[in-house]
JSON list of C-alpha atoms in Angstrom, two decimals:
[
{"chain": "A", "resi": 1, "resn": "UNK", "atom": "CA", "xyz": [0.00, 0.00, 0.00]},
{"chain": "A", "resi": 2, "resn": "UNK", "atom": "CA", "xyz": [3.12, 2.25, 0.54]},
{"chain": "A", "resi": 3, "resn": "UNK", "atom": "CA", "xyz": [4.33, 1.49, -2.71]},
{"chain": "A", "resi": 4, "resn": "UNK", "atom": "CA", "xyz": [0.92, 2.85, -4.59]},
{"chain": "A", "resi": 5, "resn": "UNK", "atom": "CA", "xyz": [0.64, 6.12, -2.91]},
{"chain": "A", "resi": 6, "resn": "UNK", "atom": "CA", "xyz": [4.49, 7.17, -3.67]},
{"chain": "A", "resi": 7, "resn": "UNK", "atom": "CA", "xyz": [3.61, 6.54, -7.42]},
{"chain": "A", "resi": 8, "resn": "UNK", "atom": "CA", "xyz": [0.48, 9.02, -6.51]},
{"chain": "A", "resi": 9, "resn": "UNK", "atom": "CA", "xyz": [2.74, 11.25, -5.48]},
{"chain": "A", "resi": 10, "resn": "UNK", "atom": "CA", "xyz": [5.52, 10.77, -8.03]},
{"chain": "A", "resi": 11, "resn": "UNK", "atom": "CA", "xyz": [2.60, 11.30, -10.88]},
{"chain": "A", "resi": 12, "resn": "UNK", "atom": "CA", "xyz": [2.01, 14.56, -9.06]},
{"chain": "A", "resi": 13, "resn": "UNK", "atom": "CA", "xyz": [4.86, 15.57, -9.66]},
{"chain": "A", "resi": 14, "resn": "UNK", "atom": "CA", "xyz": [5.55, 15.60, -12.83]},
{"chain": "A", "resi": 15, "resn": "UNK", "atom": "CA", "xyz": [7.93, 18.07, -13.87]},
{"chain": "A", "resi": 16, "resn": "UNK", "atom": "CA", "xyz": [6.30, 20.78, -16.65]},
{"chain": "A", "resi": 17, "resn": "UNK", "atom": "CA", "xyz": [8.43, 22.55, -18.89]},
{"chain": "A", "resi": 18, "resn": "UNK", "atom": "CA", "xyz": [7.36, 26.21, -19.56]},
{"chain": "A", "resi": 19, "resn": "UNK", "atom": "CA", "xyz": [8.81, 28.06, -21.76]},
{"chain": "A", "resi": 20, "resn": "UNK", "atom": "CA", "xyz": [8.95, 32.09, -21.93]},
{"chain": "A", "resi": 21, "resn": "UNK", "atom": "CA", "xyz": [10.71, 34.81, -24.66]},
{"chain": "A", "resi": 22, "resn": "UNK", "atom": "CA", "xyz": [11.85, 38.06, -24.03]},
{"chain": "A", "resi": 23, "resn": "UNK", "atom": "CA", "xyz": [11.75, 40.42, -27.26]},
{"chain": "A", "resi": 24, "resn": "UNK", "atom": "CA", "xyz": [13.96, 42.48, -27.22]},
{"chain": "A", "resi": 25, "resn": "UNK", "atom": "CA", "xyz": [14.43, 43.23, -31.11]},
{"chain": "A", "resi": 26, "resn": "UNK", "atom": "CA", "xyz": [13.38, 46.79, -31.41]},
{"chain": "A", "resi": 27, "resn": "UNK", "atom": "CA", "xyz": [15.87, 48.51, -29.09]},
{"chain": "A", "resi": 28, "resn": "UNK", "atom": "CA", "xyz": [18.40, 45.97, -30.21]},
{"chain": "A", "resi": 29, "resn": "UNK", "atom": "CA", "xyz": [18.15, 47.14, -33.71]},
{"chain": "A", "resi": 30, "resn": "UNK", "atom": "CA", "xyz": [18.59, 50.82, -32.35]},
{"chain": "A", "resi": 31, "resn": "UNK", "atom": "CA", "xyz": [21.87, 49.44, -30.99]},
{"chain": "A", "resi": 32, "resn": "UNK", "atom": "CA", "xyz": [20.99, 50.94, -27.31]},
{"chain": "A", "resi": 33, "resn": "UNK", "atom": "CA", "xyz": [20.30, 47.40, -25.52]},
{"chain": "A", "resi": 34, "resn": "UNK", "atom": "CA", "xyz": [23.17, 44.75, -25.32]},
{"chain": "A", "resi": 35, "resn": "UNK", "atom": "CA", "xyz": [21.42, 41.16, -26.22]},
{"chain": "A", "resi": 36, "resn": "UNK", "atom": "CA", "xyz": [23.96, 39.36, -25.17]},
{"chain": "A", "resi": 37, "resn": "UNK", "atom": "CA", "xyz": [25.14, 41.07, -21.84]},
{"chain": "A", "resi": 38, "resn": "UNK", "atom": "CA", "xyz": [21.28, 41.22, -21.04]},
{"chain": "A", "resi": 39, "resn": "UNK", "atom": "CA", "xyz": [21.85, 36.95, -21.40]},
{"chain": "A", "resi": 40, "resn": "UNK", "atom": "CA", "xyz": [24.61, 37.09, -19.15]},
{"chain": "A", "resi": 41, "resn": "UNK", "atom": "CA", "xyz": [22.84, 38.98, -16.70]},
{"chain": "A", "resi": 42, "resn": "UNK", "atom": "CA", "xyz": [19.86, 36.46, -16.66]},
{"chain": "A", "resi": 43, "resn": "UNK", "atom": "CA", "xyz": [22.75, 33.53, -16.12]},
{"chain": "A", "resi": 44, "resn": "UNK", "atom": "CA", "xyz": [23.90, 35.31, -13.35]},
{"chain": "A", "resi": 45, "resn": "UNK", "atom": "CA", "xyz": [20.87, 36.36, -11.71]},
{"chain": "A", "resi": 46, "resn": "UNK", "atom": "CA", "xyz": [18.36, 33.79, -11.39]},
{"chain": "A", "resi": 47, "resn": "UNK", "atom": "CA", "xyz": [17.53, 31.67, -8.75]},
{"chain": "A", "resi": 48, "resn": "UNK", "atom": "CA", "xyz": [16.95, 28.40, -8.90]},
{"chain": "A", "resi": 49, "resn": "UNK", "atom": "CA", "xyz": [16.01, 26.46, -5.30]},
{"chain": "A", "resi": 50, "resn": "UNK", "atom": "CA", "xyz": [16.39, 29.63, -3.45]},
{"chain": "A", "resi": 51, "resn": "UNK", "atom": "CA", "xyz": [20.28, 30.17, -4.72]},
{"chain": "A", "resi": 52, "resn": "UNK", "atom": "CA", "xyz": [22.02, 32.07, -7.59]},
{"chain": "A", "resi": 53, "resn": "UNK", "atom": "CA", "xyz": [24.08, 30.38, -10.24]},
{"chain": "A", "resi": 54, "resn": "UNK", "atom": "CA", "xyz": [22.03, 27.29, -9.21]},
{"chain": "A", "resi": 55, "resn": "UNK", "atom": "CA", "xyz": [20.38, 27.15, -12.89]},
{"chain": "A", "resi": 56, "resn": "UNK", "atom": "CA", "xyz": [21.86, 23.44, -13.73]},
{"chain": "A", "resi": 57, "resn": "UNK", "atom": "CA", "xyz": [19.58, 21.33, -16.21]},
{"chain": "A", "resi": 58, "resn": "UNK", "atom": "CA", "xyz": [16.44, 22.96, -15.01]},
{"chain": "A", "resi": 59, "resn": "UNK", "atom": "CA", "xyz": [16.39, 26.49, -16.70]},
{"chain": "A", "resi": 60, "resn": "UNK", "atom": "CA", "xyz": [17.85, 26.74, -20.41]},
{"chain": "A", "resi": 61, "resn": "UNK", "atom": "CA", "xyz": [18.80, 30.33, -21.56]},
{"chain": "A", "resi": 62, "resn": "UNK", "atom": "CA", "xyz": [19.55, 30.88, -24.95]},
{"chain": "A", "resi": 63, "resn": "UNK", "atom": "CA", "xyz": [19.61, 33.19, -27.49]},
{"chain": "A", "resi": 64, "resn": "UNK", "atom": "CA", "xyz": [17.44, 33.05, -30.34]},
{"chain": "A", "resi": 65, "resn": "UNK", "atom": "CA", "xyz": [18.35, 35.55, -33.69]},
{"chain": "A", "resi": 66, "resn": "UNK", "atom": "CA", "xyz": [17.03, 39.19, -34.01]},
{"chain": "A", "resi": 67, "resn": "UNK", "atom": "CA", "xyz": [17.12, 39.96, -30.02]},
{"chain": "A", "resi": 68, "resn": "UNK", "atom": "CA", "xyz": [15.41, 37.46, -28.52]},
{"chain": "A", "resi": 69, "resn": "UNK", "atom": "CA", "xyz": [16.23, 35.44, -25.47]},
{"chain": "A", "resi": 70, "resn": "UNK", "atom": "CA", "xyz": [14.20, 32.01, -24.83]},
{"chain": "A", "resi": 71, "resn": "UNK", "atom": "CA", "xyz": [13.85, 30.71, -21.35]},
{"chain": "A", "resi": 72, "resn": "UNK", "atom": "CA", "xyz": [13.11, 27.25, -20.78]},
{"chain": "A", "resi": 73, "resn": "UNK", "atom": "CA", "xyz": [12.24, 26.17, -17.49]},
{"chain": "A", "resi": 74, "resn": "UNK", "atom": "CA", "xyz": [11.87, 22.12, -15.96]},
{"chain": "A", "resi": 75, "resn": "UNK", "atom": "CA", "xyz": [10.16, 23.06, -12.95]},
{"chain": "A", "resi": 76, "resn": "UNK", "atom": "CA", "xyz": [7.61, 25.72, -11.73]},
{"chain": "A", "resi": 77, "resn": "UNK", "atom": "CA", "xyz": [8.81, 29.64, -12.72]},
{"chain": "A", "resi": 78, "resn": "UNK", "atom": "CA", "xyz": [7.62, 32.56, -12.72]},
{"chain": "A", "resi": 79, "resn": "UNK", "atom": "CA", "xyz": [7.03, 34.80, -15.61]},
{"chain": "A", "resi": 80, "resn": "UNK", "atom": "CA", "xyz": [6.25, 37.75, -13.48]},
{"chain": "A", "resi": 81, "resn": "UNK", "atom": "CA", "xyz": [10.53, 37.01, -12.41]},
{"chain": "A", "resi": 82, "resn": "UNK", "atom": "CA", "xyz": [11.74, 37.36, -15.56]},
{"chain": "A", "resi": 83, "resn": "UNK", "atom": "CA", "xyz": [9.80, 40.89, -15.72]},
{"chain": "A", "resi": 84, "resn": "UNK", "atom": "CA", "xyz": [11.49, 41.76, -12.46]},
{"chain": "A", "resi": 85, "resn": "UNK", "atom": "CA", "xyz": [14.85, 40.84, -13.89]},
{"chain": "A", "resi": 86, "resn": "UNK", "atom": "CA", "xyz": [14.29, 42.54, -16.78]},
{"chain": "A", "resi": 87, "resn": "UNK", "atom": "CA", "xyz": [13.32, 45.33, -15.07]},
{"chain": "A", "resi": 88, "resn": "UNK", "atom": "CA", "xyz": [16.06, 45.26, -13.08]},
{"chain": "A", "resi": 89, "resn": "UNK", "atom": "CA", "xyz": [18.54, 44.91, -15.87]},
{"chain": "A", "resi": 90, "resn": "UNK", "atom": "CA", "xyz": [16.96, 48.08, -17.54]},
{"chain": "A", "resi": 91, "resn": "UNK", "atom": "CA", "xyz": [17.78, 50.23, -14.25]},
{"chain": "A", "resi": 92, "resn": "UNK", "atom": "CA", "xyz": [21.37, 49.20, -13.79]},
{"chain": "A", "resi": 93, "resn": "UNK", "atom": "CA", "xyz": [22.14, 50.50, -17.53]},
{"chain": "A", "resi": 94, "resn": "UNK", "atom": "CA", "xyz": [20.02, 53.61, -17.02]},
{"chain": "A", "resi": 95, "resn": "UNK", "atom": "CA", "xyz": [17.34, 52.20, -19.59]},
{"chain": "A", "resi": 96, "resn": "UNK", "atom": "CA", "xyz": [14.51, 52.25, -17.58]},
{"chain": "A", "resi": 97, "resn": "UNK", "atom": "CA", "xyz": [13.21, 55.86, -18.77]},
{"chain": "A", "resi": 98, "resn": "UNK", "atom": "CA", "xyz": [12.99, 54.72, -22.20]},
{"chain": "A", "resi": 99, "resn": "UNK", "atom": "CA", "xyz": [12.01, 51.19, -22.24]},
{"chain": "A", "resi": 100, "resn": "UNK", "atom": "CA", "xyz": [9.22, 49.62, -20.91]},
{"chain": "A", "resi": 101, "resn": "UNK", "atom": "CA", "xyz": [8.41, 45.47, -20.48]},
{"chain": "A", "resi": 102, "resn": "UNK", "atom": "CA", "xyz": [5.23, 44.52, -22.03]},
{"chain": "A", "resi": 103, "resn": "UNK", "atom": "CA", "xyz": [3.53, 41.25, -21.95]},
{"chain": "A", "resi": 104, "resn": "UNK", "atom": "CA", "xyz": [2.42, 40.47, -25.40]},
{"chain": "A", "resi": 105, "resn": "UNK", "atom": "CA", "xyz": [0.86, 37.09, -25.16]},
{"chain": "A", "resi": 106, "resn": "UNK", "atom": "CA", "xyz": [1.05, 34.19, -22.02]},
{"chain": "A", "resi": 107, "resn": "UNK", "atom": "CA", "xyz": [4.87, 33.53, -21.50]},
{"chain": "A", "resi": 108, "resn": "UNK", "atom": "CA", "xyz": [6.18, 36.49, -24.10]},
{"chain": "A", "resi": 109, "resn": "UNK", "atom": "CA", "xyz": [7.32, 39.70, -23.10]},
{"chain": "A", "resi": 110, "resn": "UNK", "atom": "CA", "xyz": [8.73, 42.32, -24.99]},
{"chain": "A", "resi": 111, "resn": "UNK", "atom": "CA", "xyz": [10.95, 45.59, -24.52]},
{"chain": "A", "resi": 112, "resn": "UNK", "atom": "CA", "xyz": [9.11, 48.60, -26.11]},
{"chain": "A", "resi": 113, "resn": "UNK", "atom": "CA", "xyz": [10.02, 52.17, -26.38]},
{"chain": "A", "resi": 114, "resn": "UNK", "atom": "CA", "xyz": [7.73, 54.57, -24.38]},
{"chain": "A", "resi": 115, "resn": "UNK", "atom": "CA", "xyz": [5.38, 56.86, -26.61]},
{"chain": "A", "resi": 116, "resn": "UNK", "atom": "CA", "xyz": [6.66, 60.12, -26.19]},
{"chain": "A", "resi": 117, "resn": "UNK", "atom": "CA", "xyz": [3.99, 62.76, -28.01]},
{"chain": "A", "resi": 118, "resn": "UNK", "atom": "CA", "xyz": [6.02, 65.76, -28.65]},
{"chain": "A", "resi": 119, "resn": "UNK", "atom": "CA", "xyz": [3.42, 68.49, -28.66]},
{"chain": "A", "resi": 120, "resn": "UNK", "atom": "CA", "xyz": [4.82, 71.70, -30.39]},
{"chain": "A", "resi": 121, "resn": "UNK", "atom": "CA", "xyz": [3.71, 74.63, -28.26]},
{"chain": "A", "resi": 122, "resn": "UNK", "atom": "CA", "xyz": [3.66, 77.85, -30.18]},
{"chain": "A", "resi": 123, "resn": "UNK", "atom": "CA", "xyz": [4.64, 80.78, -28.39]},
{"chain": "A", "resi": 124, "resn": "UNK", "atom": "CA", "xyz": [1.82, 83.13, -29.91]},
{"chain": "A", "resi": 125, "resn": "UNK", "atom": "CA", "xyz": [0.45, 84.95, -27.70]},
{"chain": "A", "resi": 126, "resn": "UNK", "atom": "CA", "xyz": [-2.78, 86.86, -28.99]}
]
């Protein structure tokens, strides 16, 4: 009977694989956000288990073409993390007044400018 309820508990467990992008193409192209450091920084930053640099088989960075970073996670992650990080990346090279992160669809994010409306204010005084 011991036996049948750890195979409950093992089916419970089954580890789910999610898998999230960060777009980051548009300031990429305008050659003001690094890709690559931005990939480094994820390496370096993200927890797994409660510890840093702990990433091992379970998360997967890479780099997909035209400025966009794929996360692959074995185990349960958060999405709203990533935003953090990215957030956080965005501050620490002084991007953060330019860029914003926008969730474009379930597990995709993506770096847009902010929509500045220049409004031309004549100085005609009648």
């Amino acid at each position: 009977m011991k036996s049948t309820r750890s195979a409950s508990a093992a089916k419970g467990k089954q580890q789910k694989t999610l898998k999230f992008i960060i777009n980051a193409s548009q300031p990429a192209s305008d050659k003001i956000f690094d890709v690559s450091a931005f990939e480094k920084f994820l390496h370096d930053r993200i927890k797994v288990d409660g510890r840093v640099g702990n990433l091992g088989d379970t998360v997967e960075i890479s780099q997909q073409g035209d400025g966009k970073i794929q996360i692959i996670a074995h185990q349960a992650f958060s999405g709203r993390y990533l935003k953090y990080l990215t957030k956080k990346f965005l501050k620490k090279y002084q991007l953060r007044d330019w860029l914003r992160v926008v969730s474009t669809a379930k597990g995709v994010y993506e770096l847009r400018f902010f929509n500045v409306v220049n409004e031309d204010v004549d100085d005609e005084d009648d």
